[in-house]
mmCIF file of C-alpha atoms and ligand atoms in Angstrom:
data_model
loop_
_atom_site.group_PDB
_atom_site.id
_atom_site.type_symbol
_atom_site.label_atom_id
_atom_site.label_comp_id
_atom_site.label_asym_id
_atom_site.label_seq_id
_atom_site.Cartn_x
_atom_site.Cartn_y
_atom_site.Cartn_z
ATOM 1 C CA MET A 75 -20.822 5.773 -16.640
ATOM 2 C CA GLY A 76 -19.262 9.223 -16.161
ATOM 3 C CA ILE A 77 -15.591 9.842 -16.847
ATOM 4 C CA HIS A 78 -13.594 11.097 -13.873
ATOM 5 C CA ARG A 79 -10.572 13.332 -14.364
ATOM 6 C CA VAL A 80 -7.479 12.305 -12.400
ATOM 7 C CA ALA A 81 -4.207 14.075 -11.623
ATOM 8 C CA VAL A 82 -1.164 11.915 -10.867
ATOM 9 C CA VAL A 83 1.526 13.725 -8.917
ATOM 10 C CA GLY A 84 4.875 11.954 -8.721
ATOM 11 C CA ALA A 85 4.122 10.574 -12.172
ATOM 12 C CA SER A 86 7.680 9.551 -13.051
ATOM 13 C CA GLY A 87 8.235 7.431 -9.907
ATOM 14 C CA TYR A 88 7.387 3.756 -9.542
ATOM 15 C CA GLY A 89 4.010 4.377 -7.896
ATOM 16 C CA GLY A 90 3.131 7.093 -10.400
ATOM 17 C CA LEU A 91 4.073 4.919 -13.358
ATOM 18 C CA GLN A 92 1.983 1.968 -12.175
ATOM 19 C CA THR A 93 -0.948 4.286 -11.483
ATOM 20 C CA LEU A 94 -0.721 5.740 -14.982
ATOM 21 C CA ARG A 95 -0.449 2.292 -16.541
ATOM 22 C CA LEU A 96 -3.656 1.246 -14.741
ATOM 23 C CA LEU A 97 -5.633 4.455 -15.280
ATOM 24 C CA ASN A 98 -4.669 4.759 -18.949
ATOM 25 C CA ALA A 99 -6.483 1.482 -19.636
ATOM 26 C CA HIS A 100 -9.376 2.238 -17.249
ATOM 27 C CA ALA A 101 -12.695 3.074 -18.896
ATOM 28 C CA ALA A 102 -13.903 5.377 -16.091
ATOM 29 C CA PHE A 103 -10.848 7.604 -15.604
ATOM 30 C CA ASP A 104 -9.036 10.152 -17.753
ATOM 31 C CA ILE A 105 -5.519 11.243 -16.861
ATOM 32 C CA THR A 106 -5.654 15.030 -17.107
ATOM 33 C CA TYR A 107 -2.673 16.288 -15.102
ATOM 34 C CA LEU A 108 0.853 15.035 -14.353
ATOM 35 C CA GLY A 109 3.022 16.466 -11.593
ATOM 36 C CA GLY A 110 6.695 16.089 -10.716
ATOM 37 C CA GLU A 111 9.839 17.877 -9.698
ATOM 38 C CA ARG A 112 12.884 16.979 -11.802
ATOM 39 C CA SER A 113 10.606 15.928 -14.656
ATOM 40 C CA ALA A 114 8.598 19.177 -14.604
ATOM 41 C CA GLY A 115 8.471 20.978 -17.953
ATOM 42 C CA ARG A 116 9.084 17.822 -19.982
ATOM 43 C CA SER A 117 6.528 15.934 -22.032
ATOM 44 C CA TRP A 118 5.445 12.518 -20.823
ATOM 45 C CA SER A 119 6.546 10.854 -24.079
ATOM 46 C CA GLU A 120 10.049 12.211 -23.504
ATOM 47 C CA ILE A 121 10.226 10.900 -19.917
ATOM 48 C CA CYS A 122 8.604 7.509 -20.453
ATOM 49 C CA PRO A 123 8.583 6.623 -24.170
ATOM 50 C CA PHE A 124 7.797 3.012 -23.212
ATOM 51 C CA LEU A 125 4.439 3.948 -21.656
ATOM 52 C CA PRO A 126 2.465 6.108 -24.105
ATOM 53 C CA LEU A 127 -0.610 7.765 -22.583
ATOM 54 C CA CYS A 128 -3.848 8.686 -24.374
ATOM 55 C CA ASP A 129 -2.858 12.381 -24.050
ATOM 56 C CA ASP A 130 0.822 13.332 -24.117
ATOM 57 C CA LEU A 131 0.792 15.836 -21.223
ATOM 58 C CA ILE A 132 3.588 18.119 -20.047
ATOM 59 C CA VAL A 133 4.627 17.359 -16.453
ATOM 60 C CA ASP A 134 3.876 20.312 -14.195
ATOM 61 C CA SER A 135 5.480 21.504 -10.987
ATOM 62 C CA PRO A 136 2.465 20.720 -8.758
ATOM 63 C CA ASP A 137 0.145 23.682 -8.244
ATOM 64 C CA PRO A 138 -3.184 23.257 -6.404
ATOM 65 C CA ASP A 139 -5.051 25.737 -8.645
ATOM 66 C CA ARG A 140 -3.924 24.049 -11.839
ATOM 67 C CA ILE A 141 -4.613 20.565 -10.409
ATOM 68 C CA ALA A 142 -8.121 21.634 -9.310
ATOM 69 C CA ALA A 143 -8.815 23.165 -12.730
ATOM 70 C CA ALA A 144 -7.805 19.925 -14.439
ATOM 71 C CA ALA A 145 -8.984 17.137 -12.155
ATOM 72 C CA ASP A 146 -11.684 15.794 -9.807
ATOM 73 C CA PHE A 147 -9.317 13.321 -8.116
ATOM 74 C CA ALA A 148 -5.602 13.378 -7.375
ATOM 75 C CA VAL A 149 -3.320 10.430 -6.710
ATOM 76 C CA LEU A 150 -0.216 11.634 -4.870
ATOM 77 C CA SER A 151 2.807 9.324 -5.136
ATOM 78 C CA LEU A 152 5.469 11.436 -3.483
ATOM 79 C CA PRO A 153 8.258 10.994 -0.940
ATOM 80 C CA ASN A 154 6.985 11.200 2.643
ATOM 81 C CA GLY A 155 6.170 14.704 3.877
ATOM 82 C CA LEU A 156 5.315 16.297 0.530
ATOM 83 C CA ALA A 157 1.660 15.270 0.299
ATOM 84 C CA SER A 158 0.934 17.162 3.514
ATOM 85 C CA GLN A 159 1.847 20.389 1.716
ATOM 86 C CA LEU A 160 -0.510 19.714 -1.197
ATOM 87 C CA VAL A 161 -3.481 17.994 0.410
ATOM 88 C CA PRO A 162 -4.988 20.911 2.394
ATOM 89 C CA PRO A 163 -5.204 23.258 -0.626
ATOM 90 C CA LEU A 164 -6.445 20.444 -2.870
ATOM 91 C CA LEU A 165 -9.278 19.527 -0.492
ATOM 92 C CA GLU A 166 -10.187 23.221 -0.138
ATOM 93 C CA ARG A 167 -10.555 23.312 -3.910
ATOM 94 C CA GLY A 168 -12.804 20.238 -3.948
ATOM 95 C CA VAL A 169 -10.279 17.695 -5.252
ATOM 96 C CA ARG A 170 -10.588 14.260 -3.621
ATOM 97 C CA VAL A 171 -7.212 12.712 -2.862
ATOM 98 C CA VAL A 172 -5.662 9.269 -2.641
ATOM 99 C CA ASP A 173 -2.238 9.617 -1.035
ATOM 100 C CA LEU A 174 0.207 6.730 -1.416
ATOM 101 C CA SER A 175 2.668 8.075 1.171
ATOM 102 C CA ALA A 176 2.539 7.771 4.958
ATOM 103 C CA ASP A 177 1.519 11.398 5.598
ATOM 104 C CA TYR A 178 -2.097 10.605 6.542
ATOM 105 C CA ARG A 179 -1.842 6.986 7.678
ATOM 106 C CA TYR A 180 -1.805 7.860 11.376
ATOM 107 C CA ARG A 181 -4.877 9.142 13.175
ATOM 108 C CA SER A 182 -2.653 11.572 15.064
ATOM 109 C CA LEU A 183 -0.228 14.117 13.627
ATOM 110 C CA ASP A 184 1.939 13.761 16.754
ATOM 111 C CA GLN A 185 2.359 10.066 16.107
ATOM 112 C CA TRP A 186 3.312 10.726 12.484
ATOM 113 C CA ALA A 187 5.881 13.276 13.671
ATOM 114 C CA ALA A 188 7.273 10.780 16.204
ATOM 115 C CA VAL A 189 7.774 8.131 13.497
ATOM 116 C CA TYR A 190 8.670 10.354 10.511
ATOM 117 C CA VAL A 191 11.099 12.497 12.492
ATOM 118 C CA HIS A 192 13.193 13.767 9.590
ATOM 119 C CA GLU A 193 10.140 14.647 7.467
ATOM 120 C CA ALA A 194 8.498 16.379 10.429
ATOM 121 C CA ARG A 195 11.577 18.599 10.782
ATOM 122 C CA THR A 196 11.593 19.595 7.130
ATOM 123 C CA HIS A 197 7.836 19.983 6.554
ATOM 124 C CA GLN A 198 5.758 22.271 8.766
ATOM 125 C CA ARG A 199 2.335 20.703 9.339
ATOM 126 C CA VAL A 200 -0.779 22.141 10.938
ATOM 127 C CA ASP A 201 -3.224 19.601 9.517
ATOM 128 C CA ALA A 202 -3.936 17.434 12.583
ATOM 129 C CA ASP A 203 -7.638 17.564 11.699
ATOM 130 C CA LEU A 204 -6.941 15.978 8.315
ATOM 131 C CA CYS A 205 -4.998 13.136 9.959
ATOM 132 C CA THR A 206 -8.145 12.381 11.943
ATOM 133 C CA GLU A 207 -10.389 12.757 8.909
ATOM 134 C CA ALA A 208 -8.324 10.640 6.488
ATOM 135 C CA VAL A 209 -9.551 7.099 5.875
ATOM 136 C CA TYR A 210 -6.961 4.314 6.004
ATOM 137 C CA GLY A 211 -7.292 2.901 2.513
ATOM 138 C CA LEU A 212 -7.443 -0.834 3.028
ATOM 139 C CA PRO A 213 -10.527 -1.515 0.871
ATOM 140 C CA GLU A 214 -11.243 -4.965 2.301
ATOM 141 C CA TRP A 215 -11.657 -3.417 5.775
ATOM 142 C CA HIS A 216 -12.748 0.185 5.185
ATOM 143 C CA GLY A 217 -14.616 0.011 1.884
ATOM 144 C CA ALA A 218 -17.694 1.997 2.953
ATOM 145 C CA GLU A 219 -15.609 4.810 4.513
ATOM 146 C CA ILE A 220 -13.311 4.989 1.480
ATOM 147 C CA ALA A 221 -16.310 5.412 -0.825
ATOM 148 C CA GLU A 222 -17.359 8.564 1.052
ATOM 149 C CA ALA A 223 -13.914 9.992 1.798
ATOM 150 C CA ARG A 224 -12.341 13.229 0.621
ATOM 151 C CA LEU A 225 -8.914 11.950 1.654
ATOM 152 C CA VAL A 226 -7.679 8.362 1.598
ATOM 153 C CA ALA A 227 -4.278 7.292 2.941
ATOM 154 C CA ALA A 228 -3.304 4.134 1.092
ATOM 155 C CA PRO A 229 -1.503 1.745 3.462
ATOM 156 C CA GLY A 230 2.178 0.875 3.228
ATOM 157 C CA CYS A 231 3.228 -2.274 1.404
ATOM 158 C CA PHE A 232 4.315 -4.229 4.520
ATOM 159 C CA PRO A 233 1.167 -3.226 6.473
ATOM 160 C CA THR A 234 -1.088 -4.278 3.570
ATOM 161 C CA THR A 235 0.583 -7.653 3.214
ATOM 162 C CA SER A 236 0.723 -8.353 6.957
ATOM 163 C CA LEU A 237 -2.650 -6.994 8.050
ATOM 164 C CA LEU A 238 -4.781 -8.832 5.472
ATOM 165 C CA PRO A 239 -4.100 -12.308 6.924
ATOM 166 C CA LEU A 240 -3.741 -11.125 10.534
ATOM 167 C CA LEU A 241 -6.848 -8.979 11.078
ATOM 168 C CA PRO A 242 -9.513 -11.717 10.817
ATOM 169 C CA PHE A 243 -7.856 -13.684 13.630
ATOM 170 C CA LEU A 244 -7.487 -10.608 15.850
ATOM 171 C CA LYS A 245 -11.063 -9.545 15.202
ATOM 172 C CA GLN A 246 -12.441 -12.951 16.145
ATOM 173 C CA GLY A 247 -10.173 -13.254 19.208
ATOM 174 C CA LEU A 248 -8.646 -16.484 17.924
ATOM 175 C CA ILE A 249 -5.014 -15.569 18.701
ATOM 176 C CA GLU A 250 -3.100 -14.104 21.631
ATOM 177 C CA THR A 251 -2.397 -10.407 21.197
ATOM 178 C CA GLU A 252 1.054 -10.797 22.771
ATOM 179 C CA GLY A 253 4.101 -12.256 21.042
ATOM 180 C CA LEU A 254 3.072 -11.470 17.448
ATOM 181 C CA ILE A 255 5.975 -11.710 14.998
ATOM 182 C CA ILE A 256 6.120 -10.607 11.365
ATOM 183 C CA ASP A 257 9.026 -11.620 9.159
ATOM 184 C CA ALA A 258 8.845 -10.024 5.715
ATOM 185 C CA LYS A 259 10.829 -9.921 2.477
ATOM 186 C CA THR A 260 10.658 -7.251 -0.187
ATOM 187 C CA GLY A 261 12.144 -6.555 -3.592
ATOM 188 C CA THR A 262 14.221 -3.503 -4.398
ATOM 189 C CA SER A 263 11.439 -1.467 -6.041
ATOM 190 C CA GLY A 264 10.087 -0.964 -2.508
ATOM 191 C CA GLY A 265 12.758 1.712 -2.143
ATOM 192 C CA GLY A 266 11.432 3.823 -5.027
ATOM 193 C CA ARG A 267 13.088 5.005 -8.239
ATOM 194 C CA ALA A 268 15.470 7.584 -6.808
ATOM 195 C CA ALA A 269 19.077 6.297 -6.663
ATOM 196 C CA LYS A 270 20.167 4.666 -3.400
ATOM 197 C CA GLU A 271 23.486 2.907 -2.829
ATOM 198 C CA ASN A 272 22.070 -0.208 -1.126
ATOM 199 C CA LEU A 273 19.742 -0.783 -4.077
ATOM 200 C CA LEU A 274 22.514 -0.872 -6.711
ATOM 201 C CA LEU A 275 22.667 -4.210 -8.575
ATOM 202 C CA ALA A 276 26.148 -4.883 -7.182
ATOM 203 C CA GLU A 277 24.919 -4.375 -3.616
ATOM 204 C CA ALA A 278 21.506 -6.037 -3.669
ATOM 205 C CA SER A 279 21.968 -8.947 -6.081
ATOM 206 C CA GLU A 280 23.016 -12.423 -4.874
ATOM 207 C CA SER A 281 22.411 -11.380 -1.286
ATOM 208 C CA ILE A 282 19.647 -11.146 1.288
ATOM 209 C CA SER A 283 19.771 -9.006 4.377
ATOM 210 C CA PRO A 284 17.557 -7.668 7.152
ATOM 211 C CA TYR A 285 17.163 -3.926 7.534
ATOM 212 C CA GLY A 286 15.260 -1.583 9.825
ATOM 213 C CA VAL A 287 15.488 -4.259 12.539
ATOM 214 C CA VAL A 288 13.618 -2.862 15.569
ATOM 215 C CA GLY A 289 11.755 0.341 14.879
ATOM 216 C CA HIS A 290 11.005 0.086 11.138
ATOM 217 C CA ARG A 291 8.454 2.777 10.348
ATOM 218 C CA HIS A 292 5.813 0.301 9.250
ATOM 219 C CA THR A 293 5.754 -1.375 12.681
ATOM 220 C CA SER A 294 3.659 1.349 14.291
ATOM 221 C CA GLU A 295 1.396 1.532 11.232
ATOM 222 C CA ILE A 296 0.676 -2.197 11.495
ATOM 223 C CA GLU A 297 0.152 -1.881 15.250
ATOM 224 C CA GLN A 298 -2.311 0.986 14.815
ATOM 225 C CA LEU A 299 -4.947 -0.945 12.836
ATOM 226 C CA ALA A 300 -4.156 -4.286 14.489
ATOM 227 C CA SER A 301 -4.816 -2.689 17.911
ATOM 228 C CA THR A 302 -8.076 -1.115 16.747
ATOM 229 C CA VAL A 303 -9.358 -4.388 15.330
ATOM 230 C CA ALA A 304 -8.182 -6.410 18.351
ATOM 231 C CA GLY A 305 -9.792 -3.878 20.686
ATOM 232 C CA CYS A 306 -6.651 -3.515 22.810
ATOM 233 C CA PRO A 307 -3.182 -2.015 22.360
ATOM 234 C CA LEU A 308 -0.724 -4.544 20.987
ATOM 235 C CA GLN A 309 2.910 -4.667 19.961
ATOM 236 C CA ILE A 310 4.442 -6.509 17.047
ATOM 237 C CA GLN A 311 7.989 -7.679 16.377
ATOM 238 C CA PHE A 312 8.549 -6.823 12.717
ATOM 239 C CA THR A 313 11.685 -7.530 10.683
ATOM 240 C CA PRO A 314 11.869 -6.724 6.963
ATOM 241 C CA HIS A 315 14.488 -8.184 4.610
ATOM 242 C CA LEU A 316 15.709 -7.005 1.231
ATOM 243 C CA VAL A 317 15.839 -9.816 -1.318
ATOM 244 C CA PRO A 318 17.332 -9.728 -4.821
ATOM 245 C CA MET A 319 14.188 -9.304 -6.895
ATOM 246 C CA VAL A 320 12.549 -6.212 -8.334
ATOM 247 C CA ARG A 321 8.907 -6.721 -7.389
ATOM 248 C CA GLY A 322 7.207 -8.687 -4.682
ATOM 249 C CA LEU A 323 6.612 -8.829 -0.976
ATOM 250 C CA LEU A 324 6.124 -11.871 1.208
ATOM 251 C CA ALA A 325 5.108 -11.630 4.856
ATOM 252 C CA THR A 326 5.046 -14.511 7.330
ATOM 253 C CA VAL A 327 3.149 -13.797 10.532
ATOM 254 C CA TYR A 328 3.489 -15.939 13.659
ATOM 255 C CA ALA A 329 0.820 -15.921 16.363
ATOM 256 C CA ARG A 330 -0.148 -18.172 19.268
ATOM 257 C CA LEU A 331 -3.594 -19.777 18.950
ATOM 258 C CA ARG A 332 -5.944 -19.328 21.898
ATOM 259 C CA ASP A 333 -7.526 -22.700 21.097
ATOM 260 C CA PRO A 334 -4.742 -25.152 20.195
ATOM 261 C CA GLY A 335 -7.395 -27.509 18.854
ATOM 262 C CA LEU A 336 -7.960 -25.350 15.773
ATOM 263 C CA THR A 337 -6.686 -26.895 12.531
ATOM 264 C CA ALA A 338 -5.277 -25.362 9.357
ATOM 265 C CA GLU A 339 -8.604 -26.217 7.688
ATOM 266 C CA ASP A 340 -10.533 -24.294 10.383
ATOM 267 C CA CYS A 341 -8.233 -21.284 10.017
ATOM 268 C CA THR A 342 -8.436 -21.354 6.233
ATOM 269 C CA MET A 343 -12.221 -21.260 6.567
ATOM 270 C CA VAL A 344 -11.880 -18.153 8.750
ATOM 271 C CA LEU A 345 -9.968 -16.359 5.975
ATOM 272 C CA GLU A 346 -12.305 -17.635 3.260
ATOM 273 C CA ALA A 347 -15.365 -16.387 5.131
ATOM 274 C CA VAL A 348 -13.893 -12.909 5.640
ATOM 275 C CA TYR A 349 -12.615 -12.452 2.084
ATOM 276 C CA ARG A 350 -15.271 -14.358 0.128
ATOM 277 C CA HIS A 351 -16.621 -11.187 -1.480
ATOM 278 C CA HIS A 352 -13.266 -9.432 -1.941
ATOM 279 C CA PRO A 353 -11.907 -10.079 -5.439
ATOM 280 C CA CYS A 354 -8.383 -8.808 -4.697
ATOM 281 C CA VAL A 355 -7.748 -11.319 -1.922
ATOM 282 C CA ARG A 356 -7.362 -14.994 -2.724
ATOM 283 C CA VAL A 357 -7.143 -17.642 -0.005
ATOM 284 C CA LEU A 358 -5.059 -20.668 -1.005
ATOM 285 C CA PRO A 359 -5.909 -24.269 -0.050
ATOM 286 C CA VAL A 360 -4.232 -25.788 3.012
ATOM 287 C CA GLY A 361 -0.662 -26.794 2.170
ATOM 288 C CA THR A 362 -0.336 -24.381 -0.783
ATOM 289 C CA TYR A 363 2.006 -21.571 0.148
ATOM 290 C CA PRO A 364 2.077 -18.282 -1.786
ATOM 291 C CA ALA A 365 4.974 -17.191 -3.990
ATOM 292 C CA THR A 366 5.582 -13.576 -4.948
ATOM 293 C CA LYS A 367 5.766 -14.639 -8.592
ATOM 294 C CA TRP A 368 2.115 -15.746 -8.430
ATOM 295 C CA ALA A 369 1.083 -12.206 -7.484
ATOM 296 C CA LYS A 370 3.529 -10.326 -9.740
ATOM 297 C CA HIS A 371 1.886 -7.659 -11.934
ATOM 298 C CA THR A 372 -1.484 -8.386 -10.333
ATOM 299 C CA ASN A 373 -3.489 -6.595 -7.664
ATOM 300 C CA LEU A 374 -3.932 -9.814 -5.713
ATOM 301 C CA ALA A 375 -3.003 -10.632 -2.154
ATOM 302 C CA LEU A 376 -2.455 -14.388 -1.902
ATOM 303 C CA LEU A 377 -3.032 -15.751 1.602
ATOM 304 C CA SER A 378 -2.326 -19.100 3.169
ATOM 305 C CA VAL A 379 -2.451 -20.414 6.727
ATOM 306 C CA GLN A 380 -0.870 -23.331 8.527
ATOM 307 C CA VAL A 381 -1.088 -24.519 12.132
ATOM 308 C CA ASP A 382 1.857 -26.048 13.980
ATOM 309 C CA GLY A 383 0.192 -28.314 16.546
ATOM 310 C CA ARG A 384 3.583 -28.930 18.204
ATOM 311 C CA THR A 385 4.192 -25.259 19.064
ATOM 312 C CA GLY A 386 0.559 -24.119 19.162
ATOM 313 C CA ARG A 387 1.350 -21.432 16.614
ATOM 314 C CA LEU A 388 -0.568 -20.135 13.664
ATOM 315 C CA VAL A 389 1.616 -19.365 10.632
ATOM 316 C CA LEU A 390 0.079 -16.868 8.214
ATOM 317 C CA MET A 391 1.628 -16.286 4.789
ATOM 318 C CA SER A 392 0.836 -13.472 2.407
ATOM 319 C CA ALA A 393 2.302 -12.470 -0.965
ATOM 320 C CA VAL A 394 1.637 -9.317 -3.008
ATOM 321 C CA ASP A 395 3.242 -7.276 -5.753
ATOM 322 C CA ASN A 396 4.477 -4.336 -3.688
ATOM 323 C CA LEU A 397 3.859 -1.867 -6.522
ATOM 324 C CA MET A 398 0.307 -3.128 -7.136
ATOM 325 C CA LYS A 399 -1.688 -4.347 -4.114
ATOM 326 C CA GLY A 400 1.117 -2.845 -2.035
ATOM 327 C CA GLN A 401 0.838 0.612 -3.629
ATOM 328 C CA ALA A 402 -0.657 1.792 -6.948
ATOM 329 C CA GLY A 403 -3.198 -1.001 -7.468
ATOM 330 C CA GLN A 404 -4.554 -0.467 -3.990
ATOM 331 C CA GLY A 405 -4.719 3.265 -4.768
ATOM 332 C CA VAL A 406 -6.847 2.479 -7.837
ATOM 333 C CA GLN A 407 -9.067 0.202 -5.715
ATOM 334 C CA CYS A 408 -9.675 3.251 -3.489
ATOM 335 C CA LEU A 409 -10.326 5.507 -6.500
ATOM 336 C CA ASN A 410 -12.820 2.964 -7.823
ATOM 337 C CA LEU A 411 -14.754 3.009 -4.555
ATOM 338 C CA MET A 412 -14.647 6.830 -4.332
ATOM 339 C CA ALA A 413 -16.032 7.021 -7.853
ATOM 340 C CA GLY A 414 -18.839 4.561 -7.066
ATOM 341 C CA LEU A 415 -17.352 1.748 -9.169
ATOM 342 C CA SER A 416 -16.730 -1.866 -8.269
ATOM 343 C CA VAL A 417 -13.538 -2.223 -6.274
ATOM 344 C CA SER A 418 -11.525 -4.252 -8.798
ATOM 345 C CA GLU A 419 -12.539 -2.381 -11.958
ATOM 346 C CA GLY A 420 -9.557 -2.026 -14.310
ATOM 347 C CA LEU A 421 -7.251 -4.049 -12.078
ATOM 348 C CA PRO A 422 -5.315 -7.117 -13.269
ATOM 349 C CA LEU A 423 -6.061 -10.237 -11.252
ATOM 350 C CA ALA A 424 -4.144 -12.802 -13.317
ATOM 351 C CA PRO A 425 -0.337 -12.945 -13.521
ATOM 352 C CA PHE A 426 1.869 -13.123 -16.596
ATOM 353 C CA TYR A 427 3.641 -16.157 -15.224
ATOM 354 C CA PRO A 428 6.614 -16.549 -14.689
HETATM 355 N N1 NAP B 557 7.688 1.586 -3.820
HETATM 356 C C1 NAP B 557 6.824 0.912 -3.073
HETATM 357 O O1 NAP B 557 6.819 -0.328 -3.068
HETATM 358 C C2 NAP B 557 5.810 1.643 -2.232
HETATM 359 C C3 NAP B 557 4.739 0.931 -1.703
HETATM 360 C C4 NAP B 557 3.771 1.607 -0.950
HETATM 361 C C5 NAP B 557 3.893 2.964 -0.737
HETATM 362 N N2 NAP B 557 4.970 3.636 -1.242
HETATM 363 C C6 NAP B 557 5.027 5.075 -0.995
HETATM 364 O O2 NAP B 557 4.597 5.730 -2.179
HETATM 365 C C7 NAP B 557 5.270 6.993 -2.336
HETATM 366 C C8 NAP B 557 5.962 7.006 -3.690
HETATM 367 O O3 NAP B 557 6.907 5.960 -3.722
HETATM 368 P P1 NAP B 557 7.698 5.543 -5.042
HETATM 369 O O4 NAP B 557 8.413 4.290 -4.704
HETATM 370 O O5 NAP B 557 6.788 5.568 -6.209
HETATM 371 O O6 NAP B 557 8.742 6.770 -5.129
HETATM 372 P P2 NAP B 557 9.701 7.209 -6.339
HETATM 373 O O7 NAP B 557 9.804 6.119 -7.337
HETATM 374 O O8 NAP B 557 10.959 7.683 -5.694
HETATM 375 O O9 NAP B 557 8.929 8.444 -6.982
HETATM 376 C C9 NAP B 557 8.805 9.667 -6.333
HETATM 377 C C10 NAP B 557 8.111 10.672 -7.242
HETATM 378 O O10 NAP B 557 7.961 11.893 -6.526
HETATM 379 C C11 NAP B 557 8.303 12.975 -7.372
HETATM 380 N N3 NAP B 557 8.799 14.079 -6.538
HETATM 381 C C12 NAP B 557 9.833 14.080 -5.676
HETATM 382 N N4 NAP B 557 9.936 15.283 -5.079
HETATM 383 C C13 NAP B 557 8.949 16.061 -5.589
HETATM 384 C C14 NAP B 557 8.527 17.396 -5.369
HETATM 385 N N5 NAP B 557 9.145 18.201 -4.503
HETATM 386 N N6 NAP B 557 7.461 17.859 -6.068
HETATM 387 C C15 NAP B 557 6.825 17.069 -6.954
HETATM 388 N N7 NAP B 557 7.186 15.797 -7.211
HETATM 389 C C16 NAP B 557 8.233 15.291 -6.531
HETATM 390 C C17 NAP B 557 9.369 12.410 -8.295
HETATM 391 O O11 NAP B 557 9.289 13.210 -9.488
HETATM 392 P P3 NAP B 557 10.544 13.691 -10.368
HETATM 393 O O12 NAP B 557 11.167 12.443 -10.904
HETATM 394 O O13 NAP B 557 9.911 14.531 -11.394
HETATM 395 O O14 NAP B 557 11.437 14.449 -9.435
HETATM 396 C C18 NAP B 557 8.866 10.996 -8.524
HETATM 397 O O15 NAP B 557 7.958 10.985 -9.590
HETATM 398 C C19 NAP B 557 6.260 7.076 -1.164
HETATM 399 O O16 NAP B 557 5.716 7.867 -0.150
HETATM 400 C C20 NAP B 557 6.412 5.624 -0.720
HETATM 401 O O17 NAP B 557 6.757 5.506 0.644
HETATM 402 C C21 NAP B 557 5.920 3.006 -1.994
#
């Protein structure tokens, strides 16, 4: 097995840290470049003494020439808008990229600009062709394309958690495409490591609150792939909530069954058949509902399905660790495929419970 050299840009953030933790213990990858802004010029051991790496690198202010000289792959874990400035020169220099931000998740640059309005104002982009070329990095649905890609856009945490249980039912035409509702809860690490007032302990602890009600940025991202798989444009009502925990994301999806005679057992079999050969998705038995703690520190998505015969609704439940299957772990799944490895190589699939 060859060793692949990887640059991690945004190393000091939550996504960067998880990526480094995973790659440092991965037999097929060497971490050969670290990039950052405020941390640039400092050694890794100074920034993160609790996470020693095989080589104690100095964090660099990202430069495409230096990244290309050091690495075959780059994982970009940057605030939205920044990857779009680095990706074109990296691809020109032959570096294959996994981007954890939203910059390449839309097939159309115009749609990205309509959703990421502030970022579009501050970052000039002329890379519409790369938006079309980028592969949406949900390995369970786009594995073959990811393996061949130069540029992979890892999905957002809410889209990952919501789409995994929803897509099989859309694909098989088992649910109505109208009236879909997603209610989701996330921990505070979803907001990243940079200081934000609403994520202070005094604000977020002992409280739970909705945010981004109507028009959250992940709504259109979920709708994009859901519409493609359903074969028709569809709209989703999506409401996220902030809950007082650090890691974890739980999504509950409500849909109307086309055939009200379907049972929870039938619907569980649908999920089992789709994900049988996907080690990072686990379908729970009927009546067992996922908890974020069961997925914490793992790259698993835990799915469960119930049918309410009274209302004719399907209730889909999905739990992930937002920093793992929702971000860095999924990024490593994509790297694995791009490097010709098995999708779950080097990824934890068992929790340290509780
Ligand atoms: N957190 C989640 O649950 C989650 C899930 C899925 C996807 N995502 C996406 O993943 C990306 C990273 O999120 P995160 O939560 O890991 O963010 P974060 O903790 O805030 O980290 C951001 C990183 O970007 C670096 N950075 C900022 N400006 C930079 C610049 N101009 N040049 C170079 N480096 C710069 C920071 O480095 P310095 O400290 O050196 O300035 C830091 O390492 C975001 O696009 C986010 O939307 C997040």
